Amino acid sequence: MGASVNETTETAFEPLLQFDMEMEIFLSDWQHCDHVSSYLARMISHNRTDPVRHSNFFSSALNELLEVSFRGGTTDGKIGLSIYRQGGTERVQLSFPCPPGQARFYREAVSKTRESDAQARYLDAISNDLAPSRESVLLDLAVNYDARLRLDEREAPAITLIVDLPLEGMVS
Amino acid sequence: MITAGLTQRFKVAFDPNSQIFSLAGTIRPRSIDEIAESIHALREAIDAVRGVLYIDVKRLIQMNNTAFQAFIRVALDACRERSDLRLIIITSSVVGWTTRMFRHLSTIEPQISVEVYDSMFYPGQSFVEDTSFIPILRAQTKMTWRHERTILPRHGMRPGIAMADICCGIGDFAVLAQKEFQPARIVALDHSRASLAYARTVAADFGVTGIEYTFGDASEMLLEDNQFDFVTCRHSLQIFNQPELLLKELYRIVKPGGRVYITNEKNSHCLGEPRAQSIQWTYNELARLLSHFEMDVELGPKSRRYLADAGFDDILVESFMVTNLDGDPQDFADVIAGWEKMFAAMATRHGETPEFIDRFRQGFRDHIFAALHPKGYAGWPIWAASGRKPL
Ligand SMILES: C[S@@+](CC[C@H](N)C(=O)[O-])C[C@H]1O[C@@H](n2cnc3c(N)ncnc32)[C@H](O)[C@@H]1O
């Protein structure tokens, strides 16, 4: 898993938008996570069955991902965000530079989201932890948004989180 | 009530009488410290109640994991400390992710339960959301549009604006407004999934794109503040038991300087000739009957007061009469036939006698008779009013 990408599904995803920003600017204000997620969610949701609710749902997931990059990213380089669509699913591809050696933690956290005990781990985290960890945030996406997550490390030291969100079917 | 700092657009409130703690708005703090006061408020609310505390998150638009975990920490700890405590979390069917996130709490902690709030907002709702109502709404809008298309520009409708039609029903009005006035954006919201499904099909059939049909509760909308130039809410304030709550929401989403446009009836003023007396009797009774369902179908002339009380200025009120002479009298007759059916069902439900229901139905039939009579006249008066949200 991880960097291996299935080319056939890849081509079937249609690009919706691409956004990037210098990390230094992104990290200068926490509100960027909220603003960028709300704005982009609205843009990509306008032709969904229920644009308002899709946008709300999508923004919620995207914001968590942006917060992960805000908390874990470094100032050198850019944050890049691409959104694709295939049927009822949006794919978010989020790249950001992170400190050397950190990729391993993301790799582990992502792989836990795909294991059969993801839900149990998530419940354990929310019942005991005071604040969310990187791992519990990704588990939240898997459990509450039915997200499928992967990690692409080909652009090291930047990492790319690839998250498929089948929200259309959940909203309408 | 605590309203957190500028960067956090949310409200936290506790009502000790109803034992309801509510969280509303967007809560996306970077750290727990930013919401310390609100967390503390939850702790205090828990300490203040005996038995049950309701945690109302129906109006929670966004909440990040940082806030979620901080709040549930307090809830879970409290349950561990107090075996007498029960927490009931109320989520909304409109905001999908809140239910999915909060539902886990009942798995983790048996003292917590999660309820999804939906429908039954007010006593008459089930009748209004009934699908048999769809053809009536269709015909009604067809008739009112003849008048409203000339009235609307006086109230602020113009091309290029962002507009919302709240309680849009089957969406005909949004389609007509789109075609005639070409707004830049139209959001159309209703709480009937059946009506919305119908609306989407009609729009697709007519090749109309760009209307954002959305499922929502008009009294607690997901839409953000100050977004629209023009907000319409037609024939709907009159069916809510608390129209002022709805107006508050309409006020919230319209931009300062923008206008809210409402239409309402005064049912007892429906009229017809011949058979005026029977018609009059039925519509008087109708207004009385609907008041038992807490609907005020006499609201039309009260529009000015409602708008003023809600904080609007530059209020405009006008009335118009839909009549059998406007177009095809059969359209008028069809609407009244729909009313007869729906309102007779409501009268039965209210426990009226068969004699009453016969006489009640007769008035609608006489109204139809007047509408279709070659020398007859039948009317349905409507009040259109709007107000501006001050700058
Ligand atoms: C009398 S109809 C008017 C519909 C439309 N505006 C028209 O003029 O044809 C009232 C509408 O309000 C909707 N409604 C009822 N309760 C609602 C709520 N809480 N939120 C949003 N819409 C609601 C009903 O589904 C219905 O479509």
XYZ file of C-alpha atoms and ligand atoms in Angstrom:
590
model
C 0.000 0.000 0.000
C 1.093 3.568 0.461
C 2.676 4.814 -2.721
C 1.295 2.181 -5.024
C -1.352 3.793 -7.120
C -3.915 1.965 -9.133
C -3.718 3.652 -12.530
C -7.159 2.655 -13.731
C -9.021 4.242 -10.855
C -6.657 7.211 -11.020
C -7.613 8.097 -14.582
C -11.304 7.791 -13.842
C -11.114 10.677 -11.366
C -11.891 13.974 -12.993
C -9.961 16.985 -11.686
C -12.135 19.670 -10.096
C -9.652 22.139 -8.731
C -6.159 22.711 -7.621
C -4.905 25.079 -4.995
C -1.509 25.823 -3.554
C -0.015 28.247 -1.110
C 3.418 28.915 0.377
C 3.593 26.995 3.635
C 4.950 30.035 5.355
C 1.829 31.982 4.508
C -0.472 29.079 5.265
C 1.083 28.594 8.690
C 0.847 32.291 9.514
C -2.825 32.060 10.464
C -4.823 29.185 11.918
C -7.976 30.554 10.301
C -6.627 29.533 6.895
C -7.766 25.972 7.578
C -11.330 27.098 8.172
C -11.427 29.601 5.325
C -9.828 27.380 2.716
C -11.976 24.381 3.607
C -15.206 26.377 3.599
C -14.398 28.148 0.370
C -13.235 25.118 -1.583
C -16.065 22.990 -0.235
C -18.560 25.450 -1.590
C -16.871 25.593 -4.966
C -16.809 21.868 -5.532
C -20.292 21.229 -4.111
C -22.315 23.556 -6.302
C -23.357 20.784 -8.682
C -23.991 18.148 -6.048
C -27.592 17.115 -5.361
C -27.721 19.086 -2.130
C -24.935 21.643 -2.478
C -25.377 23.259 0.930
C -25.223 20.059 2.909
C -22.555 18.494 0.738
C -20.450 21.566 1.220
C -20.918 21.504 4.983
C -19.973 17.835 5.167
C -17.024 18.166 2.823
C -15.707 21.249 4.580
C -15.763 19.365 7.827
C -13.535 16.587 6.445
C -11.253 18.900 4.500
C -10.710 21.118 7.507
C -9.430 18.164 9.523
C -6.916 17.377 6.801
C -5.782 20.971 6.613
C -5.413 21.055 10.372
C -3.210 17.971 10.155
C -0.946 19.763 7.703
C -1.035 22.921 9.795
C 0.034 21.094 12.917
C 2.571 18.839 11.254
C 3.917 20.887 8.346
C 7.115 22.888 8.017
C 7.602 26.325 6.456
C 9.824 25.305 3.550
C 7.817 24.707 0.428
C 4.187 24.707 -0.514
C 0.989 23.149 0.554
C -0.767 21.722 -2.492
C -4.350 20.640 -2.618
C -6.106 18.954 -5.539
C -9.667 17.755 -5.584
C -10.983 15.174 -8.027
C -14.330 13.554 -8.516
C -15.563 10.184 -9.596
C -19.296 9.561 -9.274
C -20.334 10.126 -5.699
C -16.783 10.373 -4.404
C -14.371 13.267 -4.105
C -10.686 12.604 -3.854
C -8.612 15.067 -1.874
C -4.909 15.028 -2.517
C -3.058 17.099 0.036
C 0.735 17.580 -0.087
C 2.828 19.444 2.401
C 6.421 19.426 3.593
C 7.007 17.788 6.930
C 10.093 17.324 9.073
C 12.395 14.482 8.102
C 11.513 11.249 9.793
C 7.886 12.246 10.271
C 6.632 10.443 7.216
C 6.831 7.208 9.135
C 4.216 8.408 11.608
C 1.830 9.367 8.851
C 2.426 6.017 7.192
C 1.467 4.237 10.393
C -1.518 6.434 11.080
C -2.825 5.987 7.555
C -2.382 2.245 7.606
C -4.341 2.007 10.864
C -7.327 3.582 9.181
C -7.478 0.622 6.846
C -7.343 -2.079 9.444
C -10.349 -3.967 10.702
C -10.028 -2.533 14.193
C -10.191 1.093 13.000
C -13.506 1.720 14.697
C -12.373 0.200 17.984
C -9.216 2.283 17.923
C -11.198 5.380 17.204
C -13.599 4.722 20.076
C -10.689 4.085 22.356
C -9.056 7.359 21.353
C -12.142 9.484 21.837
C -13.027 7.853 25.122
C -9.638 8.392 26.695
C -7.642 11.160 25.049
C -7.850 14.774 26.023
C -6.896 16.082 22.602
C -6.986 14.419 19.212
C -3.823 12.899 17.851
C -2.880 12.770 14.195
C -3.977 9.176 14.293
C -7.401 9.784 15.762
C -8.109 12.547 13.267
C -7.429 10.189 10.384
C -9.460 7.469 12.069
C -12.306 9.963 12.408
C -12.261 10.413 8.635
C -12.324 6.671 8.063
C -15.041 5.973 10.615
C -17.330 8.985 10.310
C -16.868 9.890 6.654
C -16.251 6.401 5.265
C -13.014 7.782 3.859
C -10.334 5.610 2.240
C -6.883 6.960 2.915
C -3.519 6.418 1.293
C -0.126 8.037 1.579
C 2.177 8.966 -1.254
C 5.785 9.600 -0.275
C 7.278 10.010 -3.719
C 7.882 13.731 -3.251
C 9.795 13.397 0.046
C 10.305 15.281 2.277
C 6.793 16.369 1.331
C 4.082 13.826 1.897
C 0.779 13.493 0.104
C -2.356 12.294 1.778
C -4.860 10.876 -0.677
C -8.315 10.680 0.789
C -11.428 9.431 -0.981
C -14.630 10.797 0.491
C -17.902 9.219 -0.665
C -20.024 11.989 0.788
C -22.648 12.435 -1.932
C -24.308 9.148 -1.032
C -24.229 10.017 2.643
C -25.762 13.462 2.203
C -28.675 12.664 -0.076
C -24.976 33.060 27.136
C -21.331 33.090 26.160
C -20.401 34.303 22.736
C -16.828 33.400 22.158
C -14.249 35.710 20.617
C -14.334 37.057 17.106
C -12.434 34.187 15.604
C -14.850 31.590 16.939
C -18.243 32.022 15.402
C -20.207 30.043 17.894
C -22.591 30.299 20.777
C -22.886 28.334 23.929
C -25.976 28.600 26.084
C -27.480 26.874 29.064
C -31.106 27.044 30.059
C -31.453 25.670 33.592
C -35.246 25.466 33.360
C -35.326 23.108 30.439
C -31.933 21.612 31.353
C -30.703 22.214 27.821
C -27.108 23.046 27.047
C -26.691 24.122 23.449
C -23.761 24.521 21.139
C -24.262 26.368 17.875
C -22.223 27.734 15.003
C -18.683 26.922 13.928
C -16.187 25.752 16.525
C -12.745 25.166 15.095
C -10.207 26.153 17.726
C -6.481 25.545 17.402
C -6.201 24.562 21.022
C -8.514 23.773 23.885
C -7.518 27.009 25.628
C -9.513 29.004 23.097
C -12.709 27.289 24.179
C -11.894 26.932 27.868
C -14.790 29.138 28.882
C -17.292 27.081 26.923
C -15.932 23.816 28.274
C -16.292 25.267 31.725
C -19.868 26.253 30.936
C -20.670 22.639 30.071
C -19.139 21.458 33.319
C -21.218 23.982 35.236
C -24.372 22.982 33.397
C -23.772 19.366 34.335
C -23.249 20.353 37.960
C -26.446 22.361 37.911
C -28.773 19.607 36.727
C -30.321 16.624 38.390
C -31.159 13.652 36.252
C -31.048 14.597 32.610
C -29.049 17.184 30.718
C -29.944 17.715 27.089
C -27.019 18.693 24.917
C -28.443 20.342 21.856
C -26.097 20.359 18.856
C -28.799 20.807 16.205
C -27.319 24.122 15.173
C -23.737 23.050 15.309
C -22.506 23.852 11.823
C -18.874 22.878 12.185
C -16.808 21.450 15.005
C -13.271 20.189 14.673
C -11.855 17.187 16.481
C -10.080 19.404 18.970
C -13.348 20.865 20.172
C -15.255 17.597 19.859
C -12.826 15.735 22.038
C -12.655 18.488 24.619
C -16.429 18.641 25.034
C -16.999 14.915 25.118
C -14.197 14.541 27.632
C -16.251 16.606 30.074
C -19.386 14.612 29.305
C -17.711 11.224 29.685
C -15.913 12.170 32.887
C -19.125 13.474 34.383
C -20.928 10.203 33.637
C -18.116 8.260 35.261
C -18.387 10.405 38.371
C -22.153 10.495 38.635
C -24.227 7.421 38.115
C -27.468 9.445 38.397
C -26.616 11.567 35.378
C -28.099 10.986 31.949
C -27.033 12.962 28.917
C -29.212 13.174 25.857
C -27.474 14.594 22.829
C -29.768 16.015 20.206
C -28.379 16.147 16.699
C -30.137 17.250 13.549
C -31.003 15.189 10.507
C -29.797 18.125 8.417
C -26.179 18.115 9.545
C -24.985 14.675 8.540
C -21.629 14.510 10.227
C -22.778 15.526 13.708
C -24.973 12.470 14.024
C -22.198 10.247 12.742
C -19.716 11.715 15.188
C -21.868 11.877 18.293
C -23.567 8.511 17.889
C -20.420 6.793 19.186
C -20.936 8.273 22.606
C -23.848 5.983 23.345
C -21.619 3.017 22.500
C -18.903 4.236 24.815
C -21.138 5.335 27.663
C -24.552 3.823 28.462
C -25.580 6.970 30.373
C -25.462 8.915 27.112
C -28.025 8.629 24.368
C -28.184 10.355 21.015
C -31.419 11.479 19.410
C -31.771 12.724 15.884
C -34.153 15.603 15.666
C -36.335 15.612 12.615
C -39.805 16.670 11.543
C -42.606 17.473 14.004
C -41.266 20.968 14.425
C -44.758 22.257 14.791
C -48.209 20.717 15.064
C -49.351 20.949 11.441
C -46.143 19.836 9.824
C -47.166 16.322 8.856
C -50.073 17.670 6.816
C -47.979 20.215 5.014
C -45.234 17.750 4.170
C -47.704 15.234 2.828
C -46.990 14.517 -0.829
C -50.626 14.907 -1.804
C -49.987 18.590 -1.232
C -47.614 18.782 -4.229
C -50.173 19.366 -7.009
C -51.872 22.060 -4.901
C -48.618 23.938 -4.462
C -47.974 23.682 -8.176
C -51.280 25.199 -9.145
C -51.024 27.866 -6.441
C -47.664 29.083 -7.654
C -48.861 29.163 -11.238
C -51.648 31.523 -10.180
C -49.689 33.714 -7.813
C -46.786 34.110 -10.230
C -48.925 36.139 -12.619
C -49.078 38.769 -9.902
C -45.740 38.324 -8.238
C -43.628 38.679 -11.342
C -44.584 42.343 -11.465
C -44.593 42.792 -7.695
C -41.175 41.281 -6.987
C -38.969 43.995 -8.532
C -40.555 46.554 -6.212
C -39.354 44.469 -3.289
C -35.768 44.079 -4.411
C -35.706 41.282 -6.962
C -33.315 42.020 -9.817
C -30.844 40.214 -12.074
C -27.459 39.179 -10.768
C -28.352 38.959 -7.096
C -27.839 36.115 -4.652
C -31.241 34.931 -3.493
C -32.684 32.235 -1.296
C -36.202 30.841 -1.287
C -36.850 29.394 2.129
C -39.635 26.807 2.453
C -39.460 26.486 -1.315
C -41.895 23.587 -1.528
C -41.666 21.941 -4.930
C -39.406 24.656 -6.224
C -41.572 26.132 -8.979
C -41.071 29.617 -7.677
C -37.288 29.238 -7.801
C -37.487 28.022 -11.400
C -39.747 30.910 -12.416
C -37.545 33.425 -10.608
C -34.462 31.983 -12.262
C -35.975 32.278 -15.726
C -37.463 35.718 -15.285
C -34.821 37.498 -13.226
C -31.582 35.567 -13.718
C -30.151 35.887 -10.245
C -26.494 34.907 -9.888
C -27.279 32.347 -7.225
C -30.455 30.690 -5.936
C -30.584 28.500 -2.896
C -33.962 26.839 -2.345
C -34.525 25.188 1.012
C -37.306 22.985 2.292
C -37.851 20.321 4.873
C -39.795 17.935 2.690
C -37.531 15.418 0.967
C -40.384 14.454 -1.335
C -40.900 18.055 -2.466
C -37.185 18.537 -3.008
C -36.899 15.349 -5.052
C -39.778 16.596 -7.147
C -38.166 20.021 -7.462
C -34.901 18.551 -8.703
C -36.716 16.464 -11.295
C -38.731 19.421 -12.544
C -35.597 21.570 -12.809
C -33.748 18.824 -14.686
C -36.708 18.274 -17.028
C -36.769 21.945 -17.886
C -33.023 22.063 -18.322
C -32.768 24.531 -15.463
C -29.420 24.284 -13.736
C -27.862 26.192 -10.925
C -30.673 26.129 -8.380
C -29.205 24.755 -5.164
C -32.014 22.716 -3.649
C -31.229 21.882 -0.086
C -32.843 19.928 2.711
C -33.035 21.989 5.838
C -35.026 23.256 8.752
C -35.998 26.856 8.140
C -35.842 27.651 11.810
C -32.259 26.383 12.090
C -30.500 26.766 8.776
C -27.001 25.723 7.832
C -26.698 28.825 5.678
C -24.233 31.405 6.883
C -25.047 34.935 8.025
C -25.320 37.913 5.643
C -25.175 35.897 2.422
C -28.135 36.910 0.306
C -29.395 40.082 -1.326
C -32.939 38.822 -1.387
C -34.609 36.156 0.690
C -38.126 34.979 -0.052
C -40.397 32.931 2.146
C -43.783 32.382 0.623
C -46.948 31.099 2.289
C -44.922 29.643 5.079
C -44.651 31.999 8.037
C -48.356 31.420 8.450
C -47.965 27.700 8.985
C -45.348 27.881 11.727
C -46.416 28.145 15.320
C -43.534 30.528 15.924
C -43.193 32.690 12.829
C -40.836 35.025 14.661
C -38.226 32.247 14.925
C -38.308 31.796 11.215
C -38.089 35.513 10.570
C -35.063 35.692 12.797
C -33.357 33.168 10.565
C -34.379 35.013 7.401
C -32.990 38.171 8.929
C -29.754 36.418 9.787
C -28.996 35.128 6.290
C -29.889 38.290 4.350
C -27.123 40.851 3.837
C -27.385 44.218 5.554
C -29.206 46.382 3.022
C -30.806 43.292 1.470
C -34.500 42.500 1.704
C -36.678 39.697 2.987
C -39.899 39.136 1.071
C -42.797 37.192 2.568
C -46.246 36.302 1.322
C -49.105 35.216 3.533
C -52.844 34.871 3.424
C -55.842 35.923 5.367
C -57.944 32.893 4.728
C -61.169 34.250 6.173
C -61.082 36.827 3.352
C -61.379 34.278 0.579
C -64.556 35.139 -1.239
C -66.888 34.273 -4.048
C -70.139 35.074 -5.760
C -72.627 33.448 -5.981
C -73.013 31.522 -2.703
C -71.013 34.102 -0.796
C -72.357 33.136 2.623
C -71.508 29.489 2.491
C -68.032 30.339 1.198
C -67.509 32.910 3.910
C -68.624 30.495 6.625
C -66.180 27.818 5.527
C -63.171 30.114 5.338
C -63.955 31.577 8.752
C -64.097 28.055 10.103
C -60.897 27.208 8.275
C -58.991 29.953 10.041
C -60.381 28.755 13.350
C -59.561 25.118 12.583
C -55.988 25.857 11.605
C -55.462 27.864 14.756
C -55.909 24.565 16.611
C -52.884 23.362 14.684
C -51.145 26.569 15.723
C -51.143 27.909 12.185
C -52.131 31.520 11.715
C -53.565 31.679 8.225
C -54.812 35.174 9.064
C -51.236 36.397 9.173
C -51.175 38.393 5.917
C -52.115 41.825 7.312
C -49.868 41.239 10.329
C -46.819 41.093 8.061
C -45.918 44.690 8.756
C -45.802 44.115 12.497
C -43.851 40.862 12.196
C -41.265 42.467 9.941
C -40.929 45.489 12.192
C -40.579 43.343 15.311
C -37.894 41.294 13.609
C -35.818 44.449 13.121
C -36.447 45.246 9.472
C -36.857 48.796 8.217
C -38.214 50.318 5.010
C -41.151 47.921 5.151
C -43.390 47.609 2.113
C -46.735 45.844 2.200
C -49.142 45.244 -0.633
C -51.944 42.833 -1.321
C -53.257 41.192 -4.401
C -56.210 38.985 -5.216
C -55.796 35.796 -7.175
C -59.088 35.265 -8.976
C -60.812 32.887 -11.328
C -60.481 35.542 -14.046
C -56.681 35.618 -13.964
C -56.243 32.664 -16.253
C -57.970 29.353 -16.617
C -60.753 29.219 -13.981
C -60.143 25.486 -13.787
C -56.754 26.155 -12.151
C -58.526 28.073 -9.442
C -61.057 25.285 -9.031
C -58.285 22.670 -8.799
C -56.584 24.521 -5.983
C -59.803 24.787 -4.002
C -60.504 21.098 -4.567
C -57.070 20.342 -3.115
C -57.809 22.551 -0.120
C -61.109 20.836 0.475
C -59.436 17.466 0.637
C -56.574 18.508 2.863
C -58.541 20.679 5.242
C -61.382 18.158 5.587
C -58.747 15.635 6.684
C -57.500 18.111 9.255
C -61.039 18.761 10.490
C -61.557 15.033 10.920
C -58.319 14.745 12.791
C -59.418 17.575 15.019
C -62.530 15.608 15.882
C -65.192 17.701 14.136
C -68.622 16.102 13.665
C -69.686 14.649 10.303
C -72.329 17.436 10.047
C -69.667 20.060 10.490
C -67.430 18.433 7.922
C -70.269 18.291 5.372
C -70.994 21.951 5.764
C -67.294 22.754 5.799
C -66.736 20.904 2.537
C -69.759 22.582 0.997
C -68.136 26.018 1.278
C -65.157 24.868 -0.784
C -67.512 23.341 -3.339
C -69.416 26.594 -3.528
C -66.148 28.429 -4.031
C -65.421 26.103 -6.959
C -68.958 26.678 -8.212
C -68.368 30.433 -8.142
C -65.016 30.047 -9.900
C -66.473 28.010 -12.751
C -69.784 29.875 -13.012
C -69.975 31.895 -16.265
C -70.877 35.018 -14.314
C -69.150 34.031 -11.083
C -66.202 35.555 -9.298
C -63.897 33.813 -6.871
C -60.996 35.342 -5.035
C -58.037 34.398 -2.850
C -56.302 37.420 -1.301
C -52.590 37.447 -0.532
C -50.341 39.909 1.250
C -46.844 40.436 -0.093
C -44.512 42.296 2.204
C -40.816 42.961 2.500
C -38.407 44.694 4.789
C -34.797 45.752 4.609
C -32.155 44.581 7.020
C -30.575 47.800 8.276
C -27.035 48.518 7.101
C -47.466 26.107 2.426
S -46.007 25.415 1.779
C -45.378 26.722 0.777
C -44.433 26.239 -0.262
C -43.943 27.268 -1.287
N -43.254 28.385 -0.702
C -45.098 27.744 -2.119
O -45.488 28.884 -1.995
O -45.583 26.949 -2.914
C -44.962 25.349 3.148
C -43.659 24.644 2.893
O -42.872 24.751 4.063
C -42.137 23.548 4.186
N -41.690 23.416 5.554
C -42.392 23.045 6.623
N -41.650 23.053 7.720
C -40.427 23.427 7.354
C -39.215 23.616 8.053
N -39.126 23.432 9.363
N -38.154 24.009 7.353
C -38.231 24.196 6.027
N -39.353 24.033 5.320
C -40.438 23.651 5.976
C -43.087 22.489 3.756
O -42.417 21.303 3.398
C -43.775 23.174 2.583
O -43.111 22.897 1.392
